[in-house]
PDB file of C-alpha atoms in Angstrom:
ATOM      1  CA  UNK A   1     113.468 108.342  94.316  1.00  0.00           C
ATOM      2  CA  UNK A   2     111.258 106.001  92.274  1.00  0.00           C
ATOM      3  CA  UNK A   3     107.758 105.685  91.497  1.00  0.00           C
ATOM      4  CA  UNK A   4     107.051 102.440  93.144  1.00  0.00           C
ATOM      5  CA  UNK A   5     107.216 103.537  96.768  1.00  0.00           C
ATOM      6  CA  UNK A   6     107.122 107.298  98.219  1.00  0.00           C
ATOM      7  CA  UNK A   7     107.187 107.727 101.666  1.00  0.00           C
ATOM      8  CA  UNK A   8     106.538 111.446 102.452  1.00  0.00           C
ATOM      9  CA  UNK A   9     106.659 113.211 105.548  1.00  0.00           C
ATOM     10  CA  UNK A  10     104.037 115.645 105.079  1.00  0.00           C
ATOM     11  CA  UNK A  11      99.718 115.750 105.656  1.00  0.00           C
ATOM     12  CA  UNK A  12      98.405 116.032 102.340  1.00  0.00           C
ATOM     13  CA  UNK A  13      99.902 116.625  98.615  1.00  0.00           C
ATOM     14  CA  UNK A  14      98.276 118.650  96.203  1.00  0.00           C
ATOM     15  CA  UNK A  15      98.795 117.361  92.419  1.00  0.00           C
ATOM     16  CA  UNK A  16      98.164 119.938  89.513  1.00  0.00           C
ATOM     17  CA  UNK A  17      96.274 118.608  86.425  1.00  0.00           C
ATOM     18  CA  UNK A  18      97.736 119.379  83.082  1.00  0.00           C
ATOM     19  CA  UNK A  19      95.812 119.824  79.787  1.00  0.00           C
ATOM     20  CA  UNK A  20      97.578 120.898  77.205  1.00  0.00           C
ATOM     21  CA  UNK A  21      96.027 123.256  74.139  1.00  0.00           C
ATOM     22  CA  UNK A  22      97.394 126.349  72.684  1.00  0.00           C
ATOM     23  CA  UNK A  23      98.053 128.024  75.663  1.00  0.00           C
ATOM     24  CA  UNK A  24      98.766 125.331  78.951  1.00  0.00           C
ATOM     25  CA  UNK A  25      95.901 125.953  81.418  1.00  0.00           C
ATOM     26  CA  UNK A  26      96.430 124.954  85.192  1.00  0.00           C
ATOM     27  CA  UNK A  27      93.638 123.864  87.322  1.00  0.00           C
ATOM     28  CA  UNK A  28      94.405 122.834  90.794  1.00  0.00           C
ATOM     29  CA  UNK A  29      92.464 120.400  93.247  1.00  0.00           C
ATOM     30  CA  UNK A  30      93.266 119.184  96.576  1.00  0.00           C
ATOM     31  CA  UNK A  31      92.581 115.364  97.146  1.00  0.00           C
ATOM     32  CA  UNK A  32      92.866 114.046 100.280  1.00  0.00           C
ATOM     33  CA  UNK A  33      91.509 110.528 101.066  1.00  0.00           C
ATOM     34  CA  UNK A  34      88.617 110.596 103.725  1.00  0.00           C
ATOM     35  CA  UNK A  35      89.124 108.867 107.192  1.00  0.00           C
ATOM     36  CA  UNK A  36      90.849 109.781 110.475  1.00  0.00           C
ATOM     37  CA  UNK A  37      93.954 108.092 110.539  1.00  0.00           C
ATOM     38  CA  UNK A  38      94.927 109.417 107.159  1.00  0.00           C
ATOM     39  CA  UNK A  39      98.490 111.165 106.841  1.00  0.00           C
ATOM     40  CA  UNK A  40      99.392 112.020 104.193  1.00  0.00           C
ATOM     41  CA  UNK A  41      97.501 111.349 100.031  1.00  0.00           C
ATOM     42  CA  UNK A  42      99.507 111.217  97.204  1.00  0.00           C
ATOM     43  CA  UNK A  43      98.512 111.046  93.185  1.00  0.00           C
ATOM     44  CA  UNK A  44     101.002 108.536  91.681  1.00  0.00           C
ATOM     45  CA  UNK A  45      99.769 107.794  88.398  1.00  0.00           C
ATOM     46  CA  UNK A  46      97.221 108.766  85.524  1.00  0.00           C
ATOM     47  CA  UNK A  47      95.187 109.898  84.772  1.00  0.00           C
ATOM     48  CA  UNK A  48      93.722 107.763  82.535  1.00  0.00           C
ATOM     49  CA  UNK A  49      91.295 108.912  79.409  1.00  0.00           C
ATOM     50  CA  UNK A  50      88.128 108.175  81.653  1.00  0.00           C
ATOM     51  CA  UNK A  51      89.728 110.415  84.307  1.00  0.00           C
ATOM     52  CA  UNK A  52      90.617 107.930  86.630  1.00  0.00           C
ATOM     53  CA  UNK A  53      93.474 108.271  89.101  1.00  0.00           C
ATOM     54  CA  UNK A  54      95.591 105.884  91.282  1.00  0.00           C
ATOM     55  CA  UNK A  55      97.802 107.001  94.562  1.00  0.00           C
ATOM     56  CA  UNK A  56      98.259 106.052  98.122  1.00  0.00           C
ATOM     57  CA  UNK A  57      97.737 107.261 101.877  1.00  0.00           C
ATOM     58  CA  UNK A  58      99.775 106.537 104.687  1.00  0.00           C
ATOM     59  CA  UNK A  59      98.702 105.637 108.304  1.00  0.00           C
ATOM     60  CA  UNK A  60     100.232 106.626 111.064  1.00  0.00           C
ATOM     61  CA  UNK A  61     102.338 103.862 111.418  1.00  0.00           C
ATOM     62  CA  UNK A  62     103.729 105.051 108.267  1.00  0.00           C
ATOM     63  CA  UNK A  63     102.179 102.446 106.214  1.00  0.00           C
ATOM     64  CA  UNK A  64     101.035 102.747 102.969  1.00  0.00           C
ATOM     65  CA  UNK A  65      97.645 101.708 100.927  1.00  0.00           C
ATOM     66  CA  UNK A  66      96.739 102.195  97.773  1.00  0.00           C
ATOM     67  CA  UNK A  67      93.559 103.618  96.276  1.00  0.00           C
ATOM     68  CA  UNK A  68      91.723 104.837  92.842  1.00  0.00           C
ATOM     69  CA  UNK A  69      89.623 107.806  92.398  1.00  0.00           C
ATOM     70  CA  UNK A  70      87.446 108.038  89.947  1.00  0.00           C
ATOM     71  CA  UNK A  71      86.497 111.461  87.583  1.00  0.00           C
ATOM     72  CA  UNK A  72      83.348 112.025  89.808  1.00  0.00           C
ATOM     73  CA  UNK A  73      85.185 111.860  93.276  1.00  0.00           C
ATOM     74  CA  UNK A  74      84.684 108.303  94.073  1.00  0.00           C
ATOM     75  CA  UNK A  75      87.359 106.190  95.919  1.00  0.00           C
ATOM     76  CA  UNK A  76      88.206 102.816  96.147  1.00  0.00           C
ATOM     77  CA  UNK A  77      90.657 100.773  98.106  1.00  0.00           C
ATOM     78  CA  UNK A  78      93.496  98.892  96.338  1.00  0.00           C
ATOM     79  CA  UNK A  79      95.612  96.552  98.817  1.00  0.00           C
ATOM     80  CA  UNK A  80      96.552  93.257  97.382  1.00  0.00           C
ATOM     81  CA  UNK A  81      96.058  90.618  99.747  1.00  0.00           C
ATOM     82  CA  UNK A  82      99.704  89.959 102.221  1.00  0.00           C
ATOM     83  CA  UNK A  83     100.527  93.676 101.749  1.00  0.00           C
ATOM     84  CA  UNK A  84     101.710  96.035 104.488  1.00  0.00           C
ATOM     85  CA  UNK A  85     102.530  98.565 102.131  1.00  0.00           C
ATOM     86  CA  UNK A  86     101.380  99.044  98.694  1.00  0.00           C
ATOM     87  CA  UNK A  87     101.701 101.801  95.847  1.00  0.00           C
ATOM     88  CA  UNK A  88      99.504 101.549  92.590  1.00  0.00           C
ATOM     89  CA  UNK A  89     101.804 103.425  89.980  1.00  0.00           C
ATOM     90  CA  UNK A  90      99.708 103.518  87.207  1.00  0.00           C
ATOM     91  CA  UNK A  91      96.053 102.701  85.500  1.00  0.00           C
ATOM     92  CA  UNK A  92      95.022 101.925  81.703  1.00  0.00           C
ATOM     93  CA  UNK A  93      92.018 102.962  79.772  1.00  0.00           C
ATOM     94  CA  UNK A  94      91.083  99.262  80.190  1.00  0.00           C
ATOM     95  CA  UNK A  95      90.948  99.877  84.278  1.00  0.00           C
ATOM     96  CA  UNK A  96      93.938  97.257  84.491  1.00  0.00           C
ATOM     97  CA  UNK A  97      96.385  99.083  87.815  1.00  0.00           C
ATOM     98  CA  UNK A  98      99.953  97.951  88.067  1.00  0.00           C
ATOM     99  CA  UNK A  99     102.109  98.664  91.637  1.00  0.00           C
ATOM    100  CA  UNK A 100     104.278  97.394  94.162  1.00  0.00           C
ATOM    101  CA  UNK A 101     103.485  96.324  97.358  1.00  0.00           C
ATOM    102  CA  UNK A 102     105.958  94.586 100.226  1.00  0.00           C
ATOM    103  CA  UNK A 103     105.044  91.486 101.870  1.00  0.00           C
ATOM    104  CA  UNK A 104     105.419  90.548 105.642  1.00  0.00           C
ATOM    105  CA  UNK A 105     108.311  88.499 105.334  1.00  0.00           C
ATOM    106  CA  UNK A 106     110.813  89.417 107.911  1.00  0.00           C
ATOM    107  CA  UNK A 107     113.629  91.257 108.739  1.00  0.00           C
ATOM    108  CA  UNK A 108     113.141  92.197 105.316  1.00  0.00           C
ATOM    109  CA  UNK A 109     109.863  92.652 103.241  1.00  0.00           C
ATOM    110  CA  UNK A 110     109.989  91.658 100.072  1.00  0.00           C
ATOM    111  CA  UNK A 111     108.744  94.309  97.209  1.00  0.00           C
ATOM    112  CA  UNK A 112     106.563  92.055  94.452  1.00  0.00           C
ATOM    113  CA  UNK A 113     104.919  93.972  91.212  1.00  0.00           C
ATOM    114  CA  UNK A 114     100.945  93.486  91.625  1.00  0.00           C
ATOM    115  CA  UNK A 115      97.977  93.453  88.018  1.00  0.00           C
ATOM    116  CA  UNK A 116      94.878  94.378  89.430  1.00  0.00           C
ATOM    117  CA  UNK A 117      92.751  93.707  86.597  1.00  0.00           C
ATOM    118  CA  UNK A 118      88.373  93.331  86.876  1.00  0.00           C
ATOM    119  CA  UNK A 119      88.713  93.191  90.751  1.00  0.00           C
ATOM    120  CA  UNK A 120      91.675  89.997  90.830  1.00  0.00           C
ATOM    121  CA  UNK A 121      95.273  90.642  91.789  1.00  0.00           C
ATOM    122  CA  UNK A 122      98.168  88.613  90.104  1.00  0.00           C
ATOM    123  CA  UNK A 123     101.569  89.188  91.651  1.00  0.00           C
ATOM    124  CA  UNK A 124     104.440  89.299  89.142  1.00  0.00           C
ATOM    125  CA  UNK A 125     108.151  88.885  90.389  1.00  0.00           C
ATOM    126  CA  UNK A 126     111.229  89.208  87.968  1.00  0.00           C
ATOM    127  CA  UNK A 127     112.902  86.194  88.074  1.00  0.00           C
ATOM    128  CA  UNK A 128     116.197  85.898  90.324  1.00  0.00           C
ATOM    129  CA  UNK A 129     115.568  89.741  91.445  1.00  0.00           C
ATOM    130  CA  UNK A 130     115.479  90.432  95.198  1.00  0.00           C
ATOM    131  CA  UNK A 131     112.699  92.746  94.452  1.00  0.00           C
ATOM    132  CA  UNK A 132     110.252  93.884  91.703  1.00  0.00           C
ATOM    133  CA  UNK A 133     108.036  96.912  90.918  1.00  0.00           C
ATOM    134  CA  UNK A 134     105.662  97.595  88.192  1.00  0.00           C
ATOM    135  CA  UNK A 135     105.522 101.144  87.668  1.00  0.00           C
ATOM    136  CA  UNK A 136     103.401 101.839  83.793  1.00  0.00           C
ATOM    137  CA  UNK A 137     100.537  99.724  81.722  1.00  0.00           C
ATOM    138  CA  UNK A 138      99.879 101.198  78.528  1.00  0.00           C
ATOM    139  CA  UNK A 139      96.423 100.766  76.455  1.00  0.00           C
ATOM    140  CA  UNK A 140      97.956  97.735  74.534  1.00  0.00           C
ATOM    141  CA  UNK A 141      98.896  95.877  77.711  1.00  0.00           C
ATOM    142  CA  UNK A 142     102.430  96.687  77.766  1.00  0.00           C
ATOM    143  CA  UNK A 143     103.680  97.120  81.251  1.00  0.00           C
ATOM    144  CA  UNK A 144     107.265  98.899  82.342  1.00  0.00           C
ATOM    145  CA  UNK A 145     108.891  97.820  86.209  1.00  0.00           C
ATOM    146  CA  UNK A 146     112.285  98.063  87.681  1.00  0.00           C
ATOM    147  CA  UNK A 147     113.832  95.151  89.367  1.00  0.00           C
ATOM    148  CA  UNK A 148     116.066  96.022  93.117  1.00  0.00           C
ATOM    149  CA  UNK A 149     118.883  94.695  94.451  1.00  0.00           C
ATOM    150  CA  UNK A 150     117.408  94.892  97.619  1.00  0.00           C
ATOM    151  CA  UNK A 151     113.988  92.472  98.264  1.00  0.00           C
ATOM    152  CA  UNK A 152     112.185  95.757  99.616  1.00  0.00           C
ATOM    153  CA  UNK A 153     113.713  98.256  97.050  1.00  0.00           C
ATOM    154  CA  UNK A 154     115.416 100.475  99.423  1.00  0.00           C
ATOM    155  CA  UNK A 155     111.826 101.092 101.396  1.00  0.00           C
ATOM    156  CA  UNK A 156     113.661 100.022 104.621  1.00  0.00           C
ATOM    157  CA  UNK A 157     116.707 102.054 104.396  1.00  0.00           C
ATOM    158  CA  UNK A 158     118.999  99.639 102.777  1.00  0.00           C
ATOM    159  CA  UNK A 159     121.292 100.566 100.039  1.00  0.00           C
ATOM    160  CA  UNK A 160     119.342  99.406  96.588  1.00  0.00           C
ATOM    161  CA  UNK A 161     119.832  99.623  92.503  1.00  0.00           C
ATOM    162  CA  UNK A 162     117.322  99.522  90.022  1.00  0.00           C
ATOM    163  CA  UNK A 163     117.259  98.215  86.227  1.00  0.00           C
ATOM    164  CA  UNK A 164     114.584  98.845  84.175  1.00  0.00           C
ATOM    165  CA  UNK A 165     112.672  96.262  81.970  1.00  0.00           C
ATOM    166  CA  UNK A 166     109.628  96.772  79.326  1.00  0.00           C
ATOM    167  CA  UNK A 167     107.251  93.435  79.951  1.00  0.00           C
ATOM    168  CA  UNK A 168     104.895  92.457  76.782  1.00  0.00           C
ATOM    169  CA  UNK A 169     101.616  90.599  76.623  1.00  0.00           C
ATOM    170  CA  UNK A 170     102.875  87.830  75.537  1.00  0.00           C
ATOM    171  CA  UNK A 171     105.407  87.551  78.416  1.00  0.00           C
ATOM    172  CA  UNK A 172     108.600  87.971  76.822  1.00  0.00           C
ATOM    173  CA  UNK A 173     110.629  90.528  78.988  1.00  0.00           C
ATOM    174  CA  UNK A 174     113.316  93.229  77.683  1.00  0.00           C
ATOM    175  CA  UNK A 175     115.395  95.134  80.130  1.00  0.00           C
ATOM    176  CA  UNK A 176     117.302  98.480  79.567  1.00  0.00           C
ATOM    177  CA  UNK A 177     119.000 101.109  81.467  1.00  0.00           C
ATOM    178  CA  UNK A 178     120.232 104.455  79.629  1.00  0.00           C
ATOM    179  CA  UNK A 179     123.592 104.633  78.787  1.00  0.00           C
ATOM    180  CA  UNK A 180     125.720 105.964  81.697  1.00  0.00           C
ATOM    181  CA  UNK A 181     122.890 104.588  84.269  1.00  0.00           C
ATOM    182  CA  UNK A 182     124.680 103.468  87.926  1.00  0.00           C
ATOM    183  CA  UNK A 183     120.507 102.904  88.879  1.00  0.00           C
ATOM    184  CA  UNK A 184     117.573 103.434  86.467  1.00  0.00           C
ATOM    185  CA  UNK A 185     113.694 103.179  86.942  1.00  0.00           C
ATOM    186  CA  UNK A 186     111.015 103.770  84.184  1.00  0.00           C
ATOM    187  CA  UNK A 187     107.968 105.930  85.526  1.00  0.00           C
ATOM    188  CA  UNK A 188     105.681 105.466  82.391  1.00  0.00           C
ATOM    189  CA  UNK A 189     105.440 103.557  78.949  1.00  0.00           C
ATOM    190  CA  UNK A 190     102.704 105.798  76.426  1.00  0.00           C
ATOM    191  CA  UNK A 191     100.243 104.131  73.467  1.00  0.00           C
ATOM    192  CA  UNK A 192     103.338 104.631  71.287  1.00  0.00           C
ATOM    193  CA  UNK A 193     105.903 102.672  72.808  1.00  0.00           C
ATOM    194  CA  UNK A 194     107.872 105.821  74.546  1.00  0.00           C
ATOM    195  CA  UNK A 195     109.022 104.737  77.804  1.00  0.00           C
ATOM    196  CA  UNK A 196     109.547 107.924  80.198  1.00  0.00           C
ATOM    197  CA  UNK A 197     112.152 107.512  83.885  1.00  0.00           C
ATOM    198  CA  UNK A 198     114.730 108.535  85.908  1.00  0.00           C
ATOM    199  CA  UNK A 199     118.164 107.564  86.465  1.00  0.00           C
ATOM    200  CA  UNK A 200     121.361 108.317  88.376  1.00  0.00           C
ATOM    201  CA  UNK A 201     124.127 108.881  86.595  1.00  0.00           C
ATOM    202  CA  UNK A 202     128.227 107.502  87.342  1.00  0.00           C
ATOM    203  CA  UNK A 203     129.957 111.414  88.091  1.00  0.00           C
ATOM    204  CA  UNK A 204     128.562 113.052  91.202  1.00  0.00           C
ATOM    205  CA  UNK A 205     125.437 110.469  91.614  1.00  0.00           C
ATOM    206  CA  UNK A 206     123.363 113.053  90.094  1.00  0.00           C
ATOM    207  CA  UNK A 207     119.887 112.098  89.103  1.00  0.00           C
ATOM    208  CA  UNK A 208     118.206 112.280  85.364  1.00  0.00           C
ATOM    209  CA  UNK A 209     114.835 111.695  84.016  1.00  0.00           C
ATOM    210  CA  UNK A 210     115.085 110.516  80.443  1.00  0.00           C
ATOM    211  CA  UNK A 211     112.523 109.815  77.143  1.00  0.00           C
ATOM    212  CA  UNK A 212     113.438 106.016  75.507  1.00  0.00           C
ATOM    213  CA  UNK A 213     111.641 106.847  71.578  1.00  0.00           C
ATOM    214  CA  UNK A 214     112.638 104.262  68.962  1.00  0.00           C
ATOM    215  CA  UNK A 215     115.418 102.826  70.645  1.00  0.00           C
ATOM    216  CA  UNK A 216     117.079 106.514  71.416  1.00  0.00           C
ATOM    217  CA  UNK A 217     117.407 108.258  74.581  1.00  0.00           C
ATOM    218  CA  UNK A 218     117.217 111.738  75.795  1.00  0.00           C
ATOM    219  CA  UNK A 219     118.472 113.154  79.010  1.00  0.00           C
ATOM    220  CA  UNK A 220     116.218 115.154  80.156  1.00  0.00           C
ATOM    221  CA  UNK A 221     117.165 118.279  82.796  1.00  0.00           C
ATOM    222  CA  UNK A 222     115.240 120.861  84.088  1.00  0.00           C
ATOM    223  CA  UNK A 223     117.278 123.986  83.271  1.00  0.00           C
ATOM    224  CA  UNK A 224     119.488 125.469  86.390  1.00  0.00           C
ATOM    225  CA  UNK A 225     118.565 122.439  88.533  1.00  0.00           C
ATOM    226  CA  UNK A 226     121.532 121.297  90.437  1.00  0.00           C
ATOM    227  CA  UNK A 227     120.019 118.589  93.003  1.00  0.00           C
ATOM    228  CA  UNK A 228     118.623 116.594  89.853  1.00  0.00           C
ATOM    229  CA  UNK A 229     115.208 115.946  87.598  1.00  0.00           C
ATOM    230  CA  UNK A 230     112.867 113.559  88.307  1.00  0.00           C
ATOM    231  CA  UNK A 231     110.440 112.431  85.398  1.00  0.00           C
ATOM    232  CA  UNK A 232     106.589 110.966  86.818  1.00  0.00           C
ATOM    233  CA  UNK A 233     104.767 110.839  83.986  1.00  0.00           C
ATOM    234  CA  UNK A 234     104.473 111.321  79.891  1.00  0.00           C
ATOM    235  CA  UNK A 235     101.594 110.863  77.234  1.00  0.00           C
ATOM    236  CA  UNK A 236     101.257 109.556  74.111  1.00  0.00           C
ATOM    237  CA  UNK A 237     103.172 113.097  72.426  1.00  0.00           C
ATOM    238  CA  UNK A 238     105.658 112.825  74.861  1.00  0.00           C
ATOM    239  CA  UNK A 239     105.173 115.778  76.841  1.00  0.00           C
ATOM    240  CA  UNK A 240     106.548 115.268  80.078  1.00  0.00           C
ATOM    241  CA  UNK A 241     105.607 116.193  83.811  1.00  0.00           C
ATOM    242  CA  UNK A 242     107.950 115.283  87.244  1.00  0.00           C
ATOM    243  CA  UNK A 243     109.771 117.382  89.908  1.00  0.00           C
ATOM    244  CA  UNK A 244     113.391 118.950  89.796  1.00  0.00           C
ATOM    245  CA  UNK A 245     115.186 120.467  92.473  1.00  0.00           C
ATOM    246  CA  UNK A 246     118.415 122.471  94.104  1.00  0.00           C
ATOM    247  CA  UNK A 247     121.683 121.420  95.888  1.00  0.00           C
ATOM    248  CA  UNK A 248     122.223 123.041  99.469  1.00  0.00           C
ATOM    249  CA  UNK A 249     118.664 124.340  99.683  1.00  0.00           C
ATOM    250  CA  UNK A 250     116.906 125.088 102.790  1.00  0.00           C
ATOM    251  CA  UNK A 251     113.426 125.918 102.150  1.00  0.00           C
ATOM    252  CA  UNK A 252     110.836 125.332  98.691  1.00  0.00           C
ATOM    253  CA  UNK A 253     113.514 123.469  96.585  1.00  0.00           C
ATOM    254  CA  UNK A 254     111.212 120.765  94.932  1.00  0.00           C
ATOM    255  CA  UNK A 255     109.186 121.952  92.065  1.00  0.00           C
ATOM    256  CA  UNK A 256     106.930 120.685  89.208  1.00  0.00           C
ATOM    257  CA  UNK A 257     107.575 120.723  85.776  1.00  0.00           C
ATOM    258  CA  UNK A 258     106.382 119.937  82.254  1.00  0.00           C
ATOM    259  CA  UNK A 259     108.706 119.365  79.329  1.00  0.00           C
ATOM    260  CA  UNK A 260     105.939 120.032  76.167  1.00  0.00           C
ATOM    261  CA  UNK A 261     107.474 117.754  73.368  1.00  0.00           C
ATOM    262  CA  UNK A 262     108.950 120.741  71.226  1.00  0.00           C
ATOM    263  CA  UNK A 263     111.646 120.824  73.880  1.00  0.00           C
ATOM    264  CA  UNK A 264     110.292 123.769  76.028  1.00  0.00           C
ATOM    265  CA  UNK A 265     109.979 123.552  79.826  1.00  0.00           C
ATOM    266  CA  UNK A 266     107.382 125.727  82.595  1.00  0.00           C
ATOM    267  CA  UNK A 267     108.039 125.053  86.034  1.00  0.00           C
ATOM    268  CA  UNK A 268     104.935 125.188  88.430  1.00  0.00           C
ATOM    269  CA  UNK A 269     103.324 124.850  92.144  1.00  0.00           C
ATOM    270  CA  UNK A 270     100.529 124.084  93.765  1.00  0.00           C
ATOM    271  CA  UNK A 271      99.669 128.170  95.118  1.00  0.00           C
ATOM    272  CA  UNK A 272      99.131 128.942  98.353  1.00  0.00           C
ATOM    273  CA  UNK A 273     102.007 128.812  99.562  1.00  0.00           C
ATOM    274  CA  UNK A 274     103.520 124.845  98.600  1.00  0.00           C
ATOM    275  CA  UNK A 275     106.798 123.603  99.840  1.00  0.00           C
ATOM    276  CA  UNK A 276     106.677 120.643  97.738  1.00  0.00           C
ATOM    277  CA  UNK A 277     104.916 120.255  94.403  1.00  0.00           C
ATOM    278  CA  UNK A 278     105.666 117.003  92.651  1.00  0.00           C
ATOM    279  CA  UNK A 279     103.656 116.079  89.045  1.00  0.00           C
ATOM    280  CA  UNK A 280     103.346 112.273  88.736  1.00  0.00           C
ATOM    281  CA  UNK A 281     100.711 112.200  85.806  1.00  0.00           C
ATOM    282  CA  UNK A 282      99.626 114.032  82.463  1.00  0.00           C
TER     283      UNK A 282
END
């Protein structure tokens, strides 16, 4: 699983908002994008210090289009132009969204990164990868992607593996994968220069999430999750939020976490009886 593209069978997905203080407080609210023909909503990434969110919502032809949503409720399309599907992964204080999005180019689509930035889209491919996703901006302009092996990143069922790469302003592009990494994806990059992801490791496949600080890295596993750890989102004090889960389980097996950064972990979900609780954001 990766940030750029999440196709989930289900009608709506609840995300829990995380503010952290002295004691962690959990407020929950359902977001669902308005229209008929939506299937499913997901949060993907923020939000941002004006309280602005990005995600996506699949039709029933099980495409997918992207969307932000403001602090006071507001929504607004985001679907660069030439996209069938599309995933915004994450937005800046500056407003500036980076995604993915596959093209119509046949049998295969072809995943391309996408800068929506003041209303104008700028596609940005990795050159010589099959297939690129951007998947973090930070306030400085710093953006984090993953290039595939496969032009639509394993979105149509083919077999795919990801590498990593930090992208500055001025261009200059540094890629990275954790040591040990058969596949590796970053979900986030904060103001400091942390990069937060996930990878899948060489004995048993298993997947990690991971924290890249000053050129170290730290594995990062929810404790007694067998299945793997999945990390969607950090902030600038490298607290961390995602989803973890079990092997051989049959019913409520994928649950959200946050890692606070002095190492200690609460596991959560949305109440009411959830079978799926993902955090993407903090």
């Amino acid at each position: 699983m990766i940030k750029a593209f999440r196709f989930v069978a289900m009608c709506a997905i609840a995300v829990a908002f995380a503010t952290l203080s002295i004691a962690w407080s959990q407020t929950y609210k359902q977001v669902d994008y308005p229209g008929t023909n939506v299937v499913f909503t997901e949060l993907i990434g923020g939000p941002n210090l004006e309280g602005t969110s990005v995600g996506a919502w699949g039709d029933a032809a099980g495409n997918l289009h992207g969307f932000s949503l403001t602090a006071k409720g507001d929504f607004n399309l985001v679907d660069p132009p030439g996209s069938v599907s599309t995933s915004p992964n994450f937005i800046n204080l500056q407003g500036v969204i980076v995604g993915a999005y596959l093209d119509t180019t046949t049998p295969v689509p072809v995943s391309h990164g996408f800068i929506l930035d003041r209303g104008k889209y700028k596609t940005f491919n990795v050159p010589g990868a099959a297939g690129t996703a951007l998947t973090g901006i930070n306030d400085l302009g710093v953006i984090v992607g993953n290039t595939c092996s496969d032009p639509a990143c394993g979105n149509t069922g083919n077999a795919n593996t990801n590498h990593g790469f930090v992208r500055f302003p001025n261009g200059d592009l540094k890629f990275f994968d954790p040591p040990g990494a058969t596949s590796s994806a970053p979900s986030t990059i904060s103001l400091l220069g942390a990069v937060v992801g996930s990878y899948t490791d060489t004995v048993g496949e298993l997947n990690h999430a991971y924290l890249l600080w000053f050129e170290k890295y730290t594995t990062i596993d929810f404790p007694g999750a067998t299945t793997g750890t999945f990390a969607g989102g950090g902030n600038f004090q490298n607290d961390i939020v995602g989803i973890y889960n079990f092997v051989n389980c049959t019913s409520d097996c994928n649950h959200g976490f946050l890692r606070s950064h002095d190492g200690s972990y609460t596991s959560f979900d949305y109440p009411g009886g959830s079978i799926f609780t993902e955090a993407t954001g903090i």
